[in-house]
mmCIF file of C-alpha atoms in Angstrom:
data_model
loop_
_atom_site.group_PDB
_atom_site.id
_atom_site.type_symbol
_atom_site.label_atom_id
_atom_site.label_comp_id
_atom_site.label_asym_id
_atom_site.label_seq_id
_atom_site.Cartn_x
_atom_site.Cartn_y
_atom_site.Cartn_z
ATOM 1 C CA VAL K 1 30.664 202.616 137.813
ATOM 2 C CA LEU K 2 29.492 200.965 141.034
ATOM 3 C CA LEU K 3 26.286 198.987 140.760
ATOM 4 C CA PRO K 4 23.395 199.348 143.230
ATOM 5 C CA GLY K 5 23.876 197.156 146.256
ATOM 6 C CA THR K 6 27.659 196.802 145.913
ATOM 7 C CA CYS K 7 28.483 198.986 148.903
ATOM 8 C CA ALA K 8 25.971 197.151 151.061
ATOM 9 C CA SER K 9 27.438 193.785 150.016
ATOM 10 C CA VAL K 10 30.947 195.012 150.811
ATOM 11 C CA ALA K 11 29.849 196.320 154.204
ATOM 12 C CA ASP K 12 28.196 193.002 155.030
ATOM 13 C CA ALA K 13 31.363 191.149 153.983
ATOM 14 C CA ILE K 14 33.546 193.322 156.202
ATOM 15 C CA GLU K 15 31.202 192.892 159.151
ATOM 16 C CA ALA K 16 31.293 189.122 158.700
ATOM 17 C CA ASN K 17 35.089 189.088 158.250
ATOM 18 C CA PRO K 18 36.699 191.456 160.776
ATOM 19 C CA SER K 19 40.192 190.348 159.704
ATOM 20 C CA ALA K 20 39.618 191.495 156.106
ATOM 21 C CA ALA K 21 42.076 193.887 154.478
ATOM 22 C CA ARG K 22 40.211 194.154 151.185
ATOM 23 C CA VAL K 23 37.092 192.940 149.426
ATOM 24 C CA GLN K 24 37.011 192.293 145.701
ATOM 25 C CA TYR K 25 34.247 191.590 143.201
ATOM 26 C CA ARG K 26 33.838 191.006 139.485
ATOM 27 C CA MET K 27 33.331 193.762 136.931
ATOM 28 C CA GLU K 28 31.459 193.802 133.633
ATOM 29 C CA ILE K 29 33.066 195.618 130.724
ATOM 30 C CA ILE K 30 31.247 198.515 129.086
ATOM 31 C CA ASP K 31 32.460 200.243 125.932
ATOM 32 C CA GLN K 32 33.372 203.901 125.537
ATOM 33 C CA GLU K 33 29.703 204.736 124.902
ATOM 34 C CA GLY K 34 28.703 203.076 128.169
ATOM 35 C CA LYS K 35 27.070 200.070 126.502
ATOM 36 C CA ARG K 36 27.343 196.702 128.235
ATOM 37 C CA THR K 37 29.451 194.170 126.353
ATOM 38 C CA GLY K 38 28.470 191.092 128.325
ATOM 39 C CA VAL K 39 32.142 190.432 129.106
ATOM 40 C CA VAL K 40 32.737 189.769 132.809
ATOM 41 C CA LYS K 41 36.216 189.907 134.330
ATOM 42 C CA PRO K 42 37.323 187.566 135.536
ATOM 43 C CA PRO K 43 34.992 185.113 133.738
ATOM 44 C CA LEU K 44 32.245 183.621 135.895
ATOM 45 C CA TYR K 45 33.758 180.133 135.635
ATOM 46 C CA LEU K 46 37.015 181.353 137.208
ATOM 47 C CA ARG K 47 36.884 181.244 140.960
ATOM 48 C CA LEU K 48 38.150 184.237 142.883
ATOM 49 C CA PRO K 49 40.260 183.296 145.920
ATOM 50 C CA SER K 50 39.160 184.185 149.441
ATOM 51 C CA GLY K 51 40.737 183.843 152.844
ATOM 52 C CA ASP K 52 44.270 184.134 154.129
ATOM 53 C CA LEU K 53 46.315 184.536 150.949
ATOM 54 C CA ARG K 54 49.565 185.675 152.541
ATOM 55 C CA ARG K 55 51.444 182.550 151.446
ATOM 56 C CA HIS K 56 50.274 183.165 147.904
ATOM 57 C CA ALA K 57 51.153 186.858 148.078
ATOM 58 C CA VAL K 58 54.755 186.204 149.042
ATOM 59 C CA ALA K 59 55.314 183.127 146.854
ATOM 60 C CA PHE K 60 53.641 183.968 143.530
ATOM 61 C CA PRO K 61 51.731 187.254 143.927
ATOM 62 C CA PHE K 62 51.275 187.970 140.229
ATOM 63 C CA ASP K 63 49.592 184.611 139.588
ATOM 64 C CA VAL K 64 46.674 185.136 141.972
ATOM 65 C CA PRO K 65 43.469 186.421 140.310
ATOM 66 C CA TRP K 66 42.936 189.975 141.485
ATOM 67 C CA MET K 67 40.843 192.895 140.356
ATOM 68 C CA ALA K 68 41.905 196.340 139.204
ATOM 69 C CA THR K 69 41.212 199.280 141.512
ATOM 70 C CA SER K 70 37.495 199.670 140.769
ATOM 71 C CA GLY K 71 36.875 196.027 141.653
ATOM 72 C CA ASN K 72 38.136 196.427 145.214
ATOM 73 C CA ALA K 73 37.187 197.956 148.531
ATOM 74 C CA PHE K 74 40.133 198.512 150.856
ATOM 75 C CA LEU K 75 40.024 198.721 154.617
ATOM 76 C CA SER K 76 41.334 202.060 155.881
ATOM 77 C CA LYS K 77 43.529 200.315 158.447
ATOM 78 C CA ALA K 78 45.320 198.496 155.622
ATOM 79 C CA LEU K 79 45.725 201.609 153.496
ATOM 80 C CA ARG K 80 47.187 203.568 156.397
ATOM 81 C CA ARG K 81 49.839 200.859 156.754
ATOM 82 C CA ILE K 82 51.135 201.151 153.175
ATOM 83 C CA THR K 83 50.517 204.751 152.118
ATOM 84 C CA PRO K 84 51.690 207.039 150.706
ATOM 85 C CA ILE K 85 52.172 205.144 147.454
ATOM 86 C CA PRO K 86 55.756 205.585 146.171
ATOM 87 C CA GLU K 87 55.110 207.882 143.225
ATOM 88 C CA ASP K 88 58.409 207.300 141.441
ATOM 89 C CA ASP K 89 57.665 203.579 141.142
ATOM 90 C CA PHE K 90 53.964 203.885 140.309
ATOM 91 C CA ARG K 91 53.256 206.794 138.016
ATOM 92 C CA ILE K 92 50.749 204.361 136.520
ATOM 93 C CA LEU K 93 49.407 200.981 137.680
ATOM 94 C CA ALA K 94 49.338 202.015 141.332
ATOM 95 C CA ASP K 95 46.711 199.310 141.878
ATOM 96 C CA TRP K 96 49.526 196.755 141.635
ATOM 97 C CA TYR K 97 51.066 198.256 144.765
ATOM 98 C CA VAL K 98 47.833 198.619 146.735
ATOM 99 C CA VAL K 99 46.275 195.258 145.872
ATOM 100 C CA HIS K 100 49.369 193.137 146.417
ATOM 101 C CA LEU K 101 50.492 194.791 149.644
ATOM 102 C CA THR K 102 47.064 194.827 151.289
ATOM 103 C CA SER K 103 46.899 191.079 150.651
ATOM 104 C CA LEU K 104 49.626 190.726 153.301
ATOM 105 C CA LEU K 105 47.714 192.767 155.890
ATOM 106 C CA GLY K 106 44.647 190.602 156.402
ATOM 107 C CA THR K 107 42.284 188.237 154.707
ATOM 108 C CA VAL K 108 40.859 188.789 151.231
ATOM 109 C CA VAL K 109 37.112 188.444 150.739
ATOM 110 C CA SER K 110 35.949 187.749 147.184
ATOM 111 C CA LEU K 111 32.288 188.362 146.413
ATOM 112 C CA ASP K 112 30.894 186.188 143.655
ATOM 113 C CA LEU K 113 28.947 189.007 142.059
ATOM 114 C CA VAL K 114 29.402 191.719 139.462
ATOM 115 C CA GLY K 115 29.839 194.849 141.558
ATOM 116 C CA ALA K 116 30.790 197.444 138.946
ATOM 117 C CA TYR K 117 30.987 198.309 135.294
ATOM 118 C CA ARG K 118 34.460 198.978 133.923
ATOM 119 C CA ARG K 119 34.742 201.230 130.898
ATOM 120 C CA LEU K 120 37.290 200.261 128.229
ATOM 121 C CA HIS K 121 38.144 202.588 125.380
ATOM 122 C CA ASP K 122 40.986 203.307 122.977
ATOM 123 C CA ARG K 123 42.716 205.659 125.441
ATOM 124 C CA ASN K 124 43.078 203.235 128.348
ATOM 125 C CA VAL K 125 46.622 203.384 129.664
ATOM 126 C CA HIS K 126 46.963 199.647 130.319
ATOM 127 C CA GLU K 127 43.781 197.616 129.839
ATOM 128 C CA LEU K 128 43.100 197.006 126.148
ATOM 129 C CA SER K 129 39.689 197.403 124.562
ATOM 130 C CA GLU K 130 40.472 194.598 122.082
ATOM 131 C CA PRO K 131 42.316 191.290 122.680
ATOM 132 C CA VAL K 132 45.278 192.207 120.477
ATOM 133 C CA LEU K 133 48.821 191.683 121.705
ATOM 134 C CA ASP K 134 50.386 195.006 122.727
ATOM 135 C CA LEU K 135 54.055 194.748 123.669
ATOM 136 C CA VAL K 136 53.905 198.122 125.433
ATOM 137 C CA GLN K 137 51.312 196.631 127.781
ATOM 138 C CA VAL K 138 53.463 193.536 128.296
ATOM 139 C CA ARG K 139 56.448 195.711 129.211
ATOM 140 C CA GLN K 140 54.302 197.768 131.604
ATOM 141 C CA SER K 141 53.287 194.575 133.386
ATOM 142 C CA ILE K 142 56.923 193.500 133.716
ATOM 143 C CA GLU K 143 57.922 196.901 135.085
ATOM 144 C CA ALA K 144 54.969 196.954 137.497
ATOM 145 C CA ALA K 145 56.004 193.546 138.855
ATOM 146 C CA GLU K 146 59.579 194.771 139.226
ATOM 147 C CA GLY K 147 58.343 197.883 140.997
ATOM 148 C CA VAL K 148 56.129 196.150 143.554
ATOM 149 C CA THR K 149 58.486 193.254 144.376
ATOM 150 C CA PRO K 150 60.875 195.120 146.738
ATOM 151 C CA HIS K 151 57.923 196.663 148.587
ATOM 152 C CA LEU K 152 56.355 193.236 149.007
ATOM 153 C CA ARG K 153 59.600 191.824 150.347
ATOM 154 C CA ARG K 154 60.011 194.713 152.772
ATOM 155 C CA LEU K 155 56.480 194.464 154.110
ATOM 156 C CA ALA K 156 56.705 190.673 154.408
ATOM 157 C CA ALA K 157 59.885 191.074 156.449
ATOM 158 C CA ASP K 158 58.270 193.700 158.679
ATOM 159 C CA LEU K 159 55.355 191.347 159.323
ATOM 160 C CA GLY K 160 57.607 188.373 160.039
ATOM 161 C CA LEU K 161 56.324 186.400 157.060
ATOM 162 C CA ALA K 162 58.492 183.830 155.300
ATOM 163 C CA ASN K 163 59.861 185.683 152.279
ATOM 164 C CA THR K 164 59.773 183.157 149.475
ATOM 165 C CA LEU K 165 59.185 185.572 146.600
ATOM 166 C CA THR K 166 61.463 184.862 143.644
ATOM 167 C CA CYS K 167 59.385 184.816 140.468
ATOM 168 C CA ALA K 168 55.862 184.143 139.274
ATOM 169 C CA VAL K 169 54.561 182.173 136.316
ATOM 170 C CA SER K 170 52.803 185.180 134.787
ATOM 171 C CA ASP K 171 55.880 187.374 135.129
ATOM 172 C CA VAL K 172 58.147 184.768 133.530
ATOM 173 C CA GLY K 173 55.611 184.387 130.721
ATOM 174 C CA ASN K 174 55.526 188.137 130.093
ATOM 175 C CA ARG K 175 59.311 188.338 130.086
ATOM 176 C CA LEU K 176 59.613 185.486 127.618
ATOM 177 C CA ILE K 177 57.039 187.088 125.321
ATOM 178 C CA TYR K 178 58.921 190.366 125.393
ATOM 179 C CA LEU K 179 62.232 188.635 124.807
ATOM 180 C CA ARG K 180 60.884 186.831 121.735
ATOM 181 C CA LEU K 181 58.767 189.615 120.243
ATOM 182 C CA GLY K 182 59.880 192.947 121.674
ATOM 183 C CA PRO K 183 62.234 195.357 119.874
ATOM 184 C CA GLY K 184 65.820 194.148 120.215
ATOM 185 C CA GLU K 185 67.228 197.391 121.593
ATOM 186 C CA ASP K 186 64.528 197.580 124.289
ATOM 187 C CA ARG K 187 64.697 194.072 125.730
ATOM 188 C CA PHE K 188 65.719 193.356 129.292
ATOM 189 C CA PRO K 189 69.453 192.603 129.056
ATOM 190 C CA ASP K 190 69.553 189.861 131.699
ATOM 191 C CA ASP K 191 66.750 187.808 130.130
ATOM 192 C CA THR K 192 67.667 184.784 128.014
ATOM 193 C CA ARG K 193 65.573 181.928 126.655
ATOM 194 C CA LEU K 194 67.259 179.250 128.748
ATOM 195 C CA GLY K 195 67.321 181.480 131.818
ATOM 196 C CA LEU K 196 63.605 182.162 131.581
ATOM 197 C CA VAL K 197 62.789 178.508 130.932
ATOM 198 C CA GLY K 198 64.649 177.646 134.132
ATOM 199 C CA ALA K 199 62.875 180.424 136.047
ATOM 200 C CA GLY K 200 59.546 179.237 134.674
ATOM 201 C CA ILE K 201 60.162 175.677 135.824
ATOM 202 C CA ARG K 202 61.000 176.909 139.318
ATOM 203 C CA ALA K 203 57.981 179.219 139.375
ATOM 204 C CA SER K 204 55.647 176.453 138.237
ATOM 205 C CA LEU K 205 56.878 174.024 140.880
ATOM 206 C CA ARG K 206 56.098 176.618 143.563
ATOM 207 C CA ARG K 207 52.415 176.800 142.630
ATOM 208 C CA PHE K 208 50.895 174.843 145.495
ATOM 209 C CA ASP K 209 47.496 176.281 144.552
ATOM 210 C CA VAL K 210 47.086 174.291 141.319
ATOM 211 C CA ALA K 211 47.029 170.656 140.255
ATOM 212 C CA PRO K 212 50.139 169.127 138.629
ATOM 213 C CA LEU K 213 48.416 169.032 135.236
ATOM 214 C CA MET K 214 48.128 172.812 135.209
ATOM 215 C CA ARG K 215 51.844 173.115 135.903
ATOM 216 C CA LEU K 216 52.558 170.799 132.975
ATOM 217 C CA VAL K 217 50.374 172.902 130.682
ATOM 218 C CA PHE K 218 52.390 175.992 131.536
ATOM 219 C CA LEU K 219 55.691 174.189 131.080
ATOM 220 C CA GLY K 220 54.565 173.023 127.650
ATOM 221 C CA TRP K 221 53.655 176.599 126.706
ATOM 222 C CA LEU K 222 56.947 177.861 128.116
ATOM 223 C CA LEU K 223 59.067 175.541 125.969
ATOM 224 C CA ALA K 224 56.987 176.240 122.881
ATOM 225 C CA GLU K 225 57.164 180.018 123.359
ATOM 226 C CA ALA K 226 60.909 179.865 123.940
ATOM 227 C CA PHE K 227 61.836 177.931 120.796
ATOM 228 C CA ALA K 228 58.954 178.212 118.321
ATOM 229 C CA PRO K 229 59.283 180.293 115.134
ATOM 230 C CA ARG K 230 58.466 183.964 115.673
ATOM 231 C CA ARG K 231 55.035 183.827 114.016
ATOM 232 C CA LEU K 232 53.956 180.890 116.181
ATOM 233 C CA ALA K 233 55.496 182.570 119.232
ATOM 234 C CA ARG K 234 53.167 185.554 118.676
ATOM 235 C CA ARG K 235 50.162 183.251 118.497
ATOM 236 C CA LEU K 236 51.240 181.471 121.666
ATOM 237 C CA ALA K 237 51.746 184.836 123.361
ATOM 238 C CA GLU K 238 48.181 185.863 122.544
ATOM 239 C CA LEU K 239 46.870 182.622 124.029
ATOM 240 C CA PHE K 240 48.858 183.317 127.203
ATOM 241 C CA VAL K 241 47.824 186.957 127.612
ATOM 242 C CA PHE K 242 44.166 186.686 126.590
ATOM 243 C CA PRO K 243 42.119 183.937 128.298
ATOM 244 C CA GLU K 244 39.228 184.715 125.948
ATOM 245 C CA ARG K 245 41.355 183.331 123.090
ATOM 246 C CA ARG K 246 41.410 179.911 124.780
ATOM 247 C CA LYS K 247 37.981 179.641 126.365
ATOM 248 C CA ARG K 248 37.715 175.866 126.357
ATOM 249 C CA LEU K 249 41.173 175.329 127.791
ATOM 250 C CA THR K 250 40.640 178.094 130.368
ATOM 251 C CA ARG K 251 37.490 176.362 131.613
ATOM 252 C CA VAL K 252 39.448 173.146 132.099
ATOM 253 C CA LEU K 253 42.327 174.954 133.820
ATOM 254 C CA ALA K 254 39.921 176.759 136.137
ATOM 255 C CA GLY K 255 38.922 173.373 137.527
ATOM 256 C CA LEU K 256 42.548 172.663 138.409
ATOM 257 C CA GLN K 257 42.801 175.522 140.888
ATOM 258 C CA ARG K 258 42.747 174.796 144.596
ATOM 259 C CA TYR K 259 41.428 178.009 146.098
#
């Protein structure tokens, strides 16, 4: 549900930033009855990145704060460049394709305002109405990242951008969670604890957008999630997936970003 004034703010942002490919803004969660919950995503203390994010989009695309479809306005020139959306890869979560690829086609403008209400209910395909770990959702995120990666690489090559995409912190974290907690017969066969720890170290070192302390925090979580007992691993997974479960730490980490 778009809020009054959002379209005008987006239009002003586009006029002021002719190189923009998309504009994003925060959303407030409403419940299935349409009642406001007071929950804003992302939280107000988390800065949304603006500017030329192409280096980010090809190095660690899934670690950059971005909004779901309703929290974005896309420039038609950018959409024409990447459509039609490949249906076989994105039966759901098509916003992963559109948001990540348009980030390569121009600057991103983030408005520090709540521009829409987003309804969450018990039939949402991906977004959960309650902060409870859902391994189906974790697997969907892994598959969405797998689906968008080759398209990102192809577009980056077409645009002559340095293709440095290998893995992202959030993707490694999701894979490790699924490896530890997912059903044995449904796990990704190439994933191992040591392999993911190594990938996580490499992914963390590539994060030029954060302070070293934030990288160390992730590495500590990574090692704990990899080798902790299963019950503790579930608790650690919830802290990783749901920022609202670690509000104090999230506020500190937000100050370590360099957007």
